[in-house]
Amino acid sequence: MGEYCVAASAEEGEPALALTPPPARRRHAYGELDRCSTKQVFDNLHGNISLDPLAREFVDTEEFQRLRDLKQLGLTYLVYPGAVHTRFEHSLGVYWLAGEAMNNLQMYQGKELGIDRVDVQSVKLAGLLHDIGHGPFSHLFEHEFLPRVHPGSTWSHEHMSALLLDSIVDKHAIDIEPDYLKVVKEMIVASSEFSKTELVSSQGAREKRFLYDIVANGRNGIDVDKFDYIDRDCRACGLGSNFQHWRLLQDLSIHKLFTTRADLHRTVYTHAKVKAVELMLVDALVEANDYLGISLHAQDPEDFWKLDDTIVKSIETAPNDELKKAKEIIQRIRRRELYKFCNQYSVPKDKLENFKAITAQDIVCSQKSSKVLLKEEDVAVSNVKIDLTRGKDNPLESIKFFKDYGCDEKFPVIDDRVSHLLPAYNQDRIVRVYAKKPELVEAVSEAFENLQLRMYGEKTQVHDTPKKRIRVQY
C-alpha cells in the first residue's frame, strides 16, 4: 500500500505514487529490558535463555557463529565420546549466568553498590563474548601450538576476544557506545595476567571493581565462567558433580567449586590418552604451519575468525605434498595409533617451588643404554599442572566473608577454621612421557627412570619400567 502525493517530476495535474518508507527500527537504550524484543533459546543445561536485542546482534554474526565449530573440550571427545559440546552453548550459558548473578546482586545490594542497567548489560555481554577469541581446539592452540612455533609467545584468547570484539562492532555496525564497549573488553581480559596494570588505570575498574570479577575472576577464581563449564563438562562426560552453581549464587558451596574443577582436570582435561592425542595434533599443526601459515592468522582478528576445528579436515584432505607429514600424524590419530604412554611421576612436594618443565631433551640426555639411540623427535613430554585456581596458594585465603547480609565487617577463613580433611597442598605437578613409536617404549621408559634418579635420587614414577618379554625356547 502507498499514499498519493504530488511528485516534483510528475506532469502538472498528474498524481504520482510514493511508497511510505518502512518505520525505522526502534533503537533500544543500552541495558533496556524489552521482553517483546527478546529471543528465547533453549539450553539443555539452563533451560530457556532470553537473548536481549543487543546480544542478538552479536550472536547473529559469522564471528560468533564460528563458536559452533570449536569444541569446548578440544580433543577430549576421542576419549569421552559425549564431550562434543561447543563454545557456542557455553557462551550462551555464561551470558545467562552473568545475568542471574547481576539480578541477585541488584536484588540484595543494588542501591548500596550503585548497580544500574548499564552494569547489568555490560556484564552479560562480557559473559556472552568472553570466549570468541579461542583458537582451534581451545587451549591447545594457545598453550601448546603457539609456544612451539613462537617461543615465549604472550598471545592470549582473552586479548584476541577484545580485538575481535572491536572488529565485529565495526564490520557489522553494531550500535554500542565506545565507553560501554571499553568496559566490556576490560571485563573479558580482567583475569589475564597481562591485564592487571591496564585495569589499575581504568576508572570503571576502580569504582566498581567487583563487576570485573563476575565473568573472569583473576583474584580468587570464583566466576560464572567456571559455574557453566564445570556443570556442562561433567554432564557431557557422564560424570557426577557435587557442585551446584545455584547454591553458590544463593548460599555457600565455595570449596566444592574448586575441588570439582580439580577433579575434572585430573580425570578429563589431562587424561593420559587425551594428552597423547593433543601432543600428536600439535605436532601435526607445527608440520603444517609453514605451508598454511596457521600462526599468522592469530595476529589479525579479521583472519583469525576463519580458524576453527575444521582445520584438521582441511589438512587431512589436502592434495599438497607439503602437508604429507601432518596428514600422516592425523591419520595415526584416526586409526588410534597414538603415542605410547611410558610412565609418569608426581613432582615431590619439597621440589614444587623450583620445578622446571621437563623436555624431550632432558629425557634423551638421560639415556645410558646404547642399544637404541634416542633422538628428541622420538619423545613427547606432557607437564601437567593441577591446582585449585591459585597455584600453590589456597584460593579460600583470597576470599573475604560476611557474617550476615546486614554486616559490614569482612573476615578471612584462617587455617584453624578449615576442615582438616581438606588437602594440605593445593597444587600437583605431574610429568608424563610418551614414545612416538611403539618399539621405543622400553628405551624411553629407561631414560625417564634415569632422569628421576638423577634429579631426586629415587624413582617416583607410577609403575616399574616395562621389561622386554623374553621368548621361551622349547
Short mmCIF file of C-alpha atoms in Angstrom, two decimals:
data_model
loop_
_atom_site.label_atom_id
_atom_site.label_comp_id
_atom_site.label_asym_id
_atom_site.label_seq_id
_atom_site.Cartn_x
_atom_site.Cartn_y
_atom_site.Cartn_z
CA MET A 1 0.00 0.00 0.00
CA GLY A 2 1.11 3.58 -0.60
CA GLU A 3 -0.25 7.07 -0.42
CA TYR A 4 -0.67 9.71 -3.13
CA CYS A 5 1.36 12.88 -3.19
CA VAL A 6 2.48 15.39 -5.75
CA ALA A 7 5.90 14.48 -7.13
CA ALA A 8 8.20 17.20 -8.38
CA SER A 9 8.95 15.32 -11.57
CA ALA A 10 5.33 14.49 -12.40
CA GLU A 11 3.43 16.40 -15.03
CA GLU A 12 1.13 19.07 -13.68
CA GLY A 13 -2.17 17.63 -12.53
CA GLU A 14 -0.94 14.05 -12.70
CA PRO A 15 -0.78 12.16 -9.41
CA ALA A 16 2.36 10.14 -8.55
CA LEU A 17 2.55 7.11 -6.26
CA ALA A 18 5.12 7.20 -3.49
CA LEU A 19 5.67 4.27 -1.13
CA THR A 20 5.62 5.05 2.55
CA PRO A 21 9.08 4.28 3.94
CA PRO A 22 9.18 1.44 6.47
CA PRO A 23 9.28 2.57 10.07
CA ALA A 24 12.80 2.90 11.46
CA ARG A 25 13.87 0.09 13.73
CA ARG A 26 13.48 1.21 17.31
CA ARG A 27 16.79 1.87 18.97
CA HIS A 28 16.93 0.26 22.39
CA ALA A 29 18.75 2.09 25.15
CA TYR A 30 21.83 0.26 26.41
CA GLY A 31 20.68 -2.19 29.05
CA GLU A 32 16.98 -1.58 28.44
CA LEU A 33 14.83 -4.66 29.09
CA ASP A 34 12.24 -5.13 26.36
CA ARG A 35 10.64 -8.55 26.63
CA CYS A 36 8.90 -8.13 23.26
CA SER A 37 12.28 -7.95 21.52
CA THR A 38 14.00 -10.83 23.31
CA LYS A 39 14.62 -14.19 21.71
CA GLN A 40 14.27 -17.47 23.56
CA VAL A 41 16.94 -20.11 23.13
CA PHE A 42 16.60 -23.48 24.87
CA ASP A 43 19.76 -24.76 26.53
CA ASN A 44 19.96 -28.33 27.80
CA LEU A 45 21.69 -27.17 30.99
CA HIS A 46 19.91 -23.95 31.98
CA GLY A 47 16.63 -24.22 30.11
CA ASN A 48 15.24 -21.13 28.35
CA ILE A 49 17.76 -18.33 27.86
CA SER A 50 16.43 -14.90 26.84
CA LEU A 51 18.71 -13.00 24.47
CA ASP A 52 18.23 -9.25 24.56
CA PRO A 53 18.31 -7.26 21.28
CA LEU A 54 21.96 -6.16 21.61
CA ALA A 55 23.12 -9.67 22.48
CA ARG A 56 21.28 -10.97 19.42
CA GLU A 57 23.17 -8.56 17.19
CA PHE A 58 26.45 -10.13 18.32
CA VAL A 59 25.17 -13.71 18.20
CA ASP A 60 23.93 -13.30 14.62
CA THR A 61 27.40 -12.69 13.18
CA GLU A 62 29.69 -15.16 11.47
CA GLU A 63 32.37 -14.44 14.08
CA PHE A 64 30.15 -15.61 16.94
CA GLN A 65 28.58 -18.47 14.97
CA ARG A 66 32.13 -19.75 14.45
CA LEU A 67 31.98 -20.95 18.06
CA ARG A 68 29.74 -23.80 16.85
CA ASP A 69 32.88 -25.25 15.22
CA LEU A 70 35.04 -25.03 18.35
CA LYS A 71 34.60 -27.98 20.70
CA GLN A 72 34.62 -26.83 24.31
CA LEU A 73 36.97 -29.64 25.37
CA GLY A 74 39.05 -29.88 22.22
CA LEU A 75 40.10 -33.48 21.55
CA THR A 76 38.61 -34.91 24.75
CA TYR A 77 35.73 -36.40 22.73
CA LEU A 78 38.16 -39.04 21.43
CA VAL A 79 38.26 -40.45 24.98
CA TYR A 80 34.88 -39.26 26.30
CA PRO A 81 32.59 -39.58 23.24
CA GLY A 82 29.90 -37.35 24.74
CA ALA A 83 32.22 -34.35 25.03
CA VAL A 84 31.18 -32.82 21.71
CA HIS A 85 29.59 -29.66 23.11
CA THR A 86 30.94 -26.39 21.77
CA ARG A 87 31.98 -22.91 22.87
CA PHE A 88 28.71 -21.65 21.37
CA GLU A 89 26.42 -23.14 24.01
CA HIS A 90 28.96 -22.45 26.75
CA SER A 91 28.98 -18.76 25.82
CA LEU A 92 25.18 -18.62 25.94
CA GLY A 93 25.31 -20.30 29.34
CA VAL A 94 27.82 -17.80 30.74
CA TYR A 95 25.67 -14.95 29.39
CA TRP A 96 22.65 -16.35 31.27
CA LEU A 97 24.58 -16.97 34.50
CA ALA A 98 26.10 -13.48 34.36
CA GLY A 99 22.56 -12.10 34.19
CA GLU A 100 21.47 -14.25 37.12
CA ALA A 101 24.43 -13.12 39.21
CA MET A 102 23.69 -9.48 38.45
CA ASN A 103 19.99 -9.92 39.23
CA ASN A 104 20.89 -11.33 42.65
CA LEU A 105 23.33 -8.51 43.36
CA GLN A 106 20.77 -5.95 42.27
CA MET A 107 18.09 -7.54 44.44
CA TYR A 108 20.13 -7.66 47.65
CA GLN A 109 22.68 -4.84 47.28
CA GLY A 110 21.63 -2.86 44.23
CA LYS A 111 21.24 0.51 45.92
CA GLU A 112 24.25 0.05 48.16
CA LEU A 113 26.56 -0.85 45.25
CA GLY A 114 25.00 1.54 42.75
CA ILE A 115 24.21 -1.17 40.20
CA ASP A 116 22.28 0.10 37.18
CA ARG A 117 21.06 -1.31 33.87
CA VAL A 118 24.34 -0.32 32.17
CA ASP A 119 26.27 -2.52 34.61
CA VAL A 120 23.91 -5.46 34.03
CA GLN A 121 24.16 -5.19 30.24
CA SER A 122 27.96 -4.89 30.28
CA VAL A 123 28.49 -7.95 32.48
CA LYS A 124 26.07 -10.03 30.38
CA LEU A 125 27.82 -9.02 27.15
CA ALA A 126 31.21 -9.88 28.68
CA GLY A 127 29.84 -13.32 29.53
CA LEU A 128 28.49 -13.80 26.03
CA LEU A 129 31.67 -12.72 24.25
CA HIS A 130 34.44 -13.83 26.62
CA ASP A 131 35.46 -16.85 24.50
CA ILE A 132 35.17 -15.56 20.92
CA GLY A 133 38.97 -15.32 20.79
CA HIS A 134 39.64 -19.04 21.30
CA GLY A 135 41.59 -20.80 18.57
CA PRO A 136 41.14 -24.30 17.13
CA PHE A 137 40.81 -26.94 19.87
CA SER A 138 40.63 -24.19 22.51
CA HIS A 139 43.53 -24.15 24.98
CA LEU A 140 45.69 -26.45 22.86
CA PHE A 141 46.12 -23.66 20.29
CA GLU A 142 47.09 -21.09 22.92
CA HIS A 143 49.21 -23.11 25.36
CA GLU A 144 50.72 -25.85 23.19
CA PHE A 145 50.80 -24.88 19.50
CA LEU A 146 51.71 -21.16 19.55
CA PRO A 147 54.57 -21.57 22.10
CA ARG A 148 56.04 -24.26 19.82
CA VAL A 149 56.11 -22.05 16.72
CA HIS A 150 56.67 -18.76 18.58
CA PRO A 151 58.69 -19.47 21.76
CA GLY A 152 57.90 -17.00 24.51
CA SER A 153 54.52 -16.15 22.97
CA THR A 154 52.30 -13.98 25.18
CA TRP A 155 49.24 -14.42 22.95
CA SER A 156 46.03 -15.00 24.89
CA HIS A 157 42.48 -15.80 23.85
CA GLU A 158 41.21 -13.06 26.16
CA HIS A 159 43.06 -10.34 24.28
CA MET A 160 42.05 -11.82 20.92
CA SER A 161 38.44 -11.72 22.16
CA ALA A 162 38.83 -7.98 22.79
CA LEU A 163 40.38 -7.39 19.35
CA LEU A 164 37.71 -9.48 17.66
CA LEU A 165 35.00 -7.58 19.52
CA ASP A 166 36.24 -4.30 18.03
CA SER A 167 36.28 -5.90 14.59
CA ILE A 168 32.71 -7.20 14.95
CA VAL A 169 31.35 -3.82 16.05
CA ASP A 170 33.00 -2.06 13.10
CA LYS A 171 32.17 -4.68 10.49
CA HIS A 172 28.52 -5.15 11.44
CA ALA A 173 27.87 -1.54 12.50
CA ILE A 174 26.62 -2.58 15.93
CA ASP A 175 25.32 0.43 17.83
CA ILE A 176 27.17 0.49 21.15
CA GLU A 177 28.77 3.46 22.87
CA PRO A 178 32.62 3.37 22.83
CA ASP A 179 32.76 3.77 26.62
CA TYR A 180 30.45 0.80 27.15
CA LEU A 181 32.43 -1.29 24.66
CA LYS A 182 35.65 -0.44 26.52
CA VAL A 183 34.17 -1.68 29.79
CA VAL A 184 33.02 -4.97 28.22
CA LYS A 185 36.52 -5.57 26.83
CA GLU A 186 38.09 -4.81 30.20
CA MET A 187 35.80 -7.35 31.85
CA ILE A 188 36.80 -10.00 29.31
CA VAL A 189 40.55 -9.56 29.85
CA ALA A 190 40.26 -8.95 33.61
CA SER A 191 41.70 -12.35 34.62
CA SER A 192 44.59 -12.24 32.15
CA GLU A 193 47.95 -11.77 33.88
CA PHE A 194 48.95 -9.24 31.23
CA SER A 195 45.94 -7.01 32.02
CA LYS A 196 46.45 -6.17 35.69
CA THR A 197 48.20 -2.84 35.05
CA GLU A 198 45.56 -1.88 32.47
CA LEU A 199 42.75 -2.35 34.99
CA VAL A 200 44.51 -0.36 37.67
CA SER A 201 44.42 2.69 35.40
CA SER A 202 40.77 2.18 34.43
CA GLN A 203 38.32 4.49 36.20
CA GLY A 204 35.47 1.99 35.79
CA ALA A 205 37.53 -0.82 37.31
CA ARG A 206 38.44 1.36 40.29
CA GLU A 207 34.87 2.42 41.02
CA LYS A 208 33.13 -0.96 40.65
CA ARG A 209 35.95 -3.49 40.75
CA PHE A 210 33.60 -6.29 41.79
CA LEU A 211 31.87 -6.21 38.38
CA TYR A 212 35.15 -7.24 36.74
CA ASP A 213 35.26 -10.47 38.77
CA ILE A 214 31.88 -11.88 37.76
CA VAL A 215 32.75 -13.36 34.36
CA ALA A 216 36.51 -13.91 34.73
CA ASN A 217 37.83 -13.68 38.29
CA GLY A 218 41.61 -13.47 38.47
CA ARG A 219 41.59 -12.69 42.20
CA ASN A 220 40.12 -15.86 43.71
CA GLY A 221 38.78 -17.91 40.79
CA ILE A 222 35.06 -17.68 41.61
CA ASP A 223 33.25 -16.70 38.41
CA VAL A 224 30.27 -17.67 36.27
CA ASP A 225 32.54 -18.99 33.51
CA LYS A 226 33.52 -21.85 35.84
CA PHE A 227 29.93 -22.27 37.02
CA ASP A 228 28.90 -23.11 33.48
CA TYR A 229 31.80 -25.20 32.20
CA ILE A 230 32.04 -27.36 35.33
CA ASP A 231 28.35 -28.36 35.13
CA ARG A 232 28.37 -28.60 31.33
CA ASP A 233 31.59 -30.63 31.09
CA CYS A 234 30.57 -33.04 33.87
CA ARG A 235 27.24 -33.68 32.15
CA ALA A 236 28.82 -34.19 28.71
CA CYS A 237 31.42 -36.62 30.05
CA GLY A 238 28.90 -38.58 32.12
CA LEU A 239 30.49 -37.60 35.43
CA GLY A 240 28.70 -36.68 38.63
CA SER A 241 29.20 -33.22 40.11
CA ASN A 242 28.87 -32.19 43.75
CA PHE A 243 29.00 -28.54 42.78
CA GLN A 244 25.72 -26.69 42.23
CA HIS A 245 26.14 -23.15 40.92
CA TRP A 246 22.72 -22.01 42.12
CA ARG A 247 23.73 -22.74 45.71
CA LEU A 248 26.78 -20.51 45.34
CA LEU A 249 24.66 -17.73 43.91
CA GLN A 250 22.15 -18.01 46.78
CA ASP A 251 24.12 -19.63 49.59
CA LEU A 252 27.57 -21.11 50.03
CA SER A 253 29.43 -24.08 48.44
CA ILE A 254 32.70 -22.46 47.51
CA HIS A 255 35.21 -25.22 48.15
CA LYS A 256 33.23 -27.66 46.04
CA LEU A 257 33.71 -25.33 43.09
CA PHE A 258 37.49 -25.65 43.37
CA THR A 259 37.63 -29.37 44.10
CA THR A 260 35.20 -30.29 41.32
CA ARG A 261 37.29 -28.24 38.87
CA ALA A 262 40.45 -30.05 40.05
CA ASP A 263 38.74 -33.44 39.62
CA LEU A 264 37.78 -32.51 36.06
CA HIS A 265 41.37 -31.58 35.30
CA ARG A 266 42.66 -34.84 36.71
CA THR A 267 40.13 -37.23 35.16
CA VAL A 268 39.11 -35.46 31.94
CA TYR A 269 41.15 -32.49 30.75
CA THR A 270 44.57 -34.08 31.44
CA HIS A 271 43.63 -37.73 30.92
CA ALA A 272 46.74 -39.61 29.72
CA LYS A 273 45.10 -40.59 26.40
CA VAL A 274 43.71 -37.08 25.85
CA LYS A 275 47.20 -35.62 26.30
CA ALA A 276 48.63 -38.20 23.89
CA VAL A 277 46.21 -37.11 21.17
CA GLU A 278 46.88 -33.44 21.91
CA LEU A 279 50.64 -33.94 21.60
CA MET A 280 50.07 -35.57 18.23
CA LEU A 281 47.79 -32.84 16.92
CA VAL A 282 50.25 -30.14 17.99
CA ASP A 283 52.96 -31.97 16.04
CA ALA A 284 50.65 -32.08 13.01
CA LEU A 285 49.83 -28.35 13.24
CA VAL A 286 53.53 -27.48 13.60
CA GLU A 287 54.30 -29.54 10.48
CA ALA A 288 51.54 -27.75 8.56
CA ASN A 289 52.27 -24.27 9.84
CA ASP A 290 54.96 -23.24 7.36
CA TYR A 291 52.76 -24.09 4.41
CA LEU A 292 49.37 -22.92 5.75
CA GLY A 293 50.56 -20.01 7.88
CA ILE A 294 48.28 -21.05 10.75
CA SER A 295 50.03 -18.97 13.37
CA LEU A 296 49.90 -15.86 11.18
CA HIS A 297 46.09 -15.88 11.48
CA ALA A 298 46.49 -15.31 15.22
CA GLN A 299 47.81 -11.80 14.59
CA ASP A 300 44.81 -10.35 12.76
CA PRO A 301 41.22 -10.68 14.05
CA GLU A 302 39.83 -10.36 10.51
CA ASP A 303 41.73 -13.54 9.57
CA PHE A 304 41.57 -15.26 12.94
CA TRP A 305 37.81 -15.86 12.96
CA LYS A 306 38.27 -18.14 9.93
CA LEU A 307 40.25 -20.63 12.05
CA ASP A 308 38.32 -23.40 13.81
CA ASP A 309 38.44 -27.15 14.47
CA THR A 310 37.75 -27.94 10.80
CA ILE A 311 41.40 -27.19 10.07
CA VAL A 312 42.12 -30.86 10.75
CA LYS A 313 39.84 -31.95 7.91
CA SER A 314 41.40 -29.32 5.65
CA ILE A 315 44.88 -30.75 6.30
CA GLU A 316 43.67 -34.33 6.06
CA THR A 317 42.06 -33.92 2.63
CA ALA A 318 44.57 -31.52 1.07
CA PRO A 319 46.37 -32.88 -2.02
CA ASN A 320 49.55 -30.91 -1.30
CA ASP A 321 52.80 -32.86 -0.76
CA GLU A 322 53.93 -30.15 1.65
CA LEU A 323 51.35 -31.45 4.15
CA LYS A 324 52.37 -35.10 3.91
CA LYS A 325 53.89 -35.36 7.42
CA ALA A 326 50.97 -33.55 9.02
CA LYS A 327 48.47 -35.83 7.24
CA GLU A 328 50.35 -38.93 8.39
CA ILE A 329 50.10 -37.85 12.03
CA ILE A 330 46.38 -37.10 11.72
CA GLN A 331 45.89 -40.48 10.04
CA ARG A 332 47.55 -42.14 13.04
CA ILE A 333 45.06 -40.37 15.31
CA ARG A 334 42.15 -41.60 13.18
CA ARG A 335 43.50 -45.16 13.33
CA ARG A 336 44.18 -44.94 17.07
CA GLU A 337 47.92 -45.42 16.56
CA LEU A 338 48.68 -42.99 19.36
CA TYR A 339 51.93 -42.03 21.01
CA LYS A 340 52.61 -44.71 23.63
CA PHE A 341 52.40 -43.76 27.29
CA CYS A 342 55.59 -44.86 29.05
CA ASN A 343 55.32 -43.60 32.61
CA GLN A 344 54.62 -40.63 34.83
CA TYR A 345 55.60 -39.23 38.18
CA SER A 346 54.33 -36.59 40.57
CA VAL A 347 56.89 -33.94 41.47
CA PRO A 348 57.81 -34.35 45.18
CA LYS A 349 56.19 -31.72 47.39
CA ASP A 350 59.51 -30.28 48.52
CA LYS A 351 60.56 -29.79 44.87
CA LEU A 352 57.42 -28.00 43.64
CA GLU A 353 58.74 -24.49 44.37
CA ASN A 354 61.68 -24.70 41.93
CA PHE A 355 60.25 -27.14 39.41
CA LYS A 356 61.13 -26.55 35.75
CA ALA A 357 59.23 -28.23 32.94
CA ILE A 358 60.83 -31.44 31.71
CA THR A 359 61.68 -31.53 28.00
CA ALA A 360 62.32 -34.26 25.45
CA GLN A 361 65.97 -33.19 25.52
CA ASP A 362 66.12 -33.95 29.27
CA ILE A 363 64.90 -37.48 28.59
CA VAL A 364 67.31 -38.11 25.71
CA CYS A 365 70.27 -36.81 27.70
CA SER A 366 69.44 -39.27 30.49
CA GLN A 367 69.82 -42.32 28.26
CA LYS A 368 72.61 -44.73 29.31
CA SER A 369 71.95 -47.79 27.19
CA SER A 370 73.40 -47.76 23.67
CA LYS A 371 71.04 -50.41 22.31
CA VAL A 372 68.78 -47.74 20.84
CA LEU A 373 69.96 -44.19 20.27
CA LEU A 374 67.07 -41.90 21.12
CA LYS A 375 66.53 -38.55 19.42
CA GLU A 376 64.41 -35.66 20.67
CA GLU A 377 61.82 -36.24 17.94
CA ASP A 378 61.28 -39.77 19.37
CA VAL A 379 59.99 -38.47 22.71
CA ALA A 380 56.95 -36.42 23.76
CA VAL A 381 56.57 -34.92 27.25
CA SER A 382 53.46 -33.52 28.94
CA ASN A 383 53.97 -31.35 32.02
CA VAL A 384 50.62 -31.29 33.81
CA LYS A 385 49.66 -28.76 36.48
CA ILE A 386 46.52 -29.26 38.57
CA ASP A 387 45.56 -26.74 41.21
CA LEU A 388 42.60 -25.03 42.86
CA THR A 389 42.89 -21.93 40.59
CA ARG A 390 45.56 -20.12 42.67
CA GLY A 391 48.67 -22.21 42.01
CA LYS A 392 50.29 -23.34 45.25
CA ASP A 393 48.07 -20.99 47.27
CA ASN A 394 44.73 -21.83 48.82
CA PRO A 395 42.03 -19.83 46.98
CA LEU A 396 40.00 -19.56 50.19
CA GLU A 397 42.69 -17.23 51.52
CA SER A 398 41.75 -14.71 48.79
CA ILE A 399 38.07 -14.67 49.75
CA LYS A 400 36.50 -12.45 52.35
CA PHE A 401 33.25 -13.43 54.09
CA PHE A 402 30.48 -11.54 55.88
CA LYS A 403 28.71 -12.85 58.96
CA ASP A 404 25.30 -11.80 57.65
CA TYR A 405 23.61 -9.67 55.00
CA GLY A 406 23.47 -6.61 57.23
CA CYS A 407 27.06 -6.90 58.43
CA ASP A 408 29.82 -4.67 57.04
CA GLU A 409 32.69 -6.49 58.73
CA LYS A 410 34.71 -8.79 56.46
CA PHE A 411 36.82 -11.70 57.68
CA PRO A 412 39.04 -14.36 56.03
CA VAL A 413 38.85 -18.09 56.68
CA ILE A 414 42.02 -18.98 58.59
CA ASP A 415 43.61 -22.43 58.70
CA ASP A 416 42.32 -23.48 62.13
CA ARG A 417 38.73 -22.85 60.94
CA VAL A 418 39.09 -25.09 57.89
CA SER A 419 38.28 -28.81 57.91
CA HIS A 420 41.37 -30.99 58.44
CA LEU A 421 40.04 -33.27 55.69
CA LEU A 422 40.91 -30.66 53.08
CA PRO A 423 44.27 -31.06 51.30
CA ALA A 424 47.37 -29.52 52.86
CA TYR A 425 48.81 -28.84 49.39
CA ASN A 426 46.89 -27.02 46.69
CA GLN A 427 48.89 -27.96 43.62
CA ASP A 428 50.02 -31.11 41.86
CA ARG A 429 52.66 -31.33 39.14
CA ILE A 430 52.73 -34.46 37.00
CA VAL A 431 55.29 -35.31 34.33
CA ARG A 432 54.16 -37.79 31.67
CA VAL A 433 56.42 -39.23 28.99
CA TYR A 434 55.40 -40.82 25.69
CA ALA A 435 57.25 -42.71 22.96
CA LYS A 436 56.24 -41.68 19.46
CA LYS A 437 56.98 -45.18 18.15
CA PRO A 438 55.90 -48.41 19.90
CA GLU A 439 59.32 -50.02 19.56
CA LEU A 440 60.90 -47.22 21.60
CA VAL A 441 58.75 -47.59 24.73
CA GLU A 442 61.37 -49.53 26.69
CA ALA A 443 64.25 -47.20 25.79
CA VAL A 444 62.24 -44.06 26.59
CA SER A 445 60.99 -45.56 29.87
CA GLU A 446 64.54 -46.43 31.00
CA ALA A 447 65.80 -42.95 30.14
CA PHE A 448 62.88 -41.45 32.09
CA GLU A 449 63.78 -43.60 35.09
CA ASN A 450 67.41 -42.43 34.90
CA LEU A 451 66.20 -38.83 34.86
CA GLN A 452 64.28 -39.33 38.09
CA LEU A 453 67.25 -40.95 39.80
CA ARG A 454 69.50 -38.07 38.70
CA MET A 455 67.05 -35.37 39.83
CA TYR A 456 65.61 -36.86 43.02
CA GLY A 457 67.86 -39.78 43.94
CA GLU A 458 64.91 -42.17 43.70
CA LYS A 459 62.21 -43.37 41.32
CA THR A 460 58.93 -41.54 41.91
CA GLN A 461 57.11 -42.95 38.89
CA VAL A 462 53.74 -44.69 38.91
CA HIS A 463 54.85 -48.16 37.85
CA ASP A 464 58.06 -50.04 37.11
CA THR A 465 59.87 -49.63 33.83
CA PRO A 466 58.49 -52.25 31.41
CA LYS A 467 60.79 -55.18 30.75
CA LYS A 468 61.10 -56.70 27.31
CA ARG A 469 59.34 -60.05 27.14
CA ILE A 470 61.70 -62.98 26.67
CA ARG A 471 60.55 -65.57 24.19
CA VAL A 472 60.67 -69.06 25.76
CA GLN A 473 62.72 -71.54 23.73
CA TYR A 474 61.43 -75.10 23.56
#
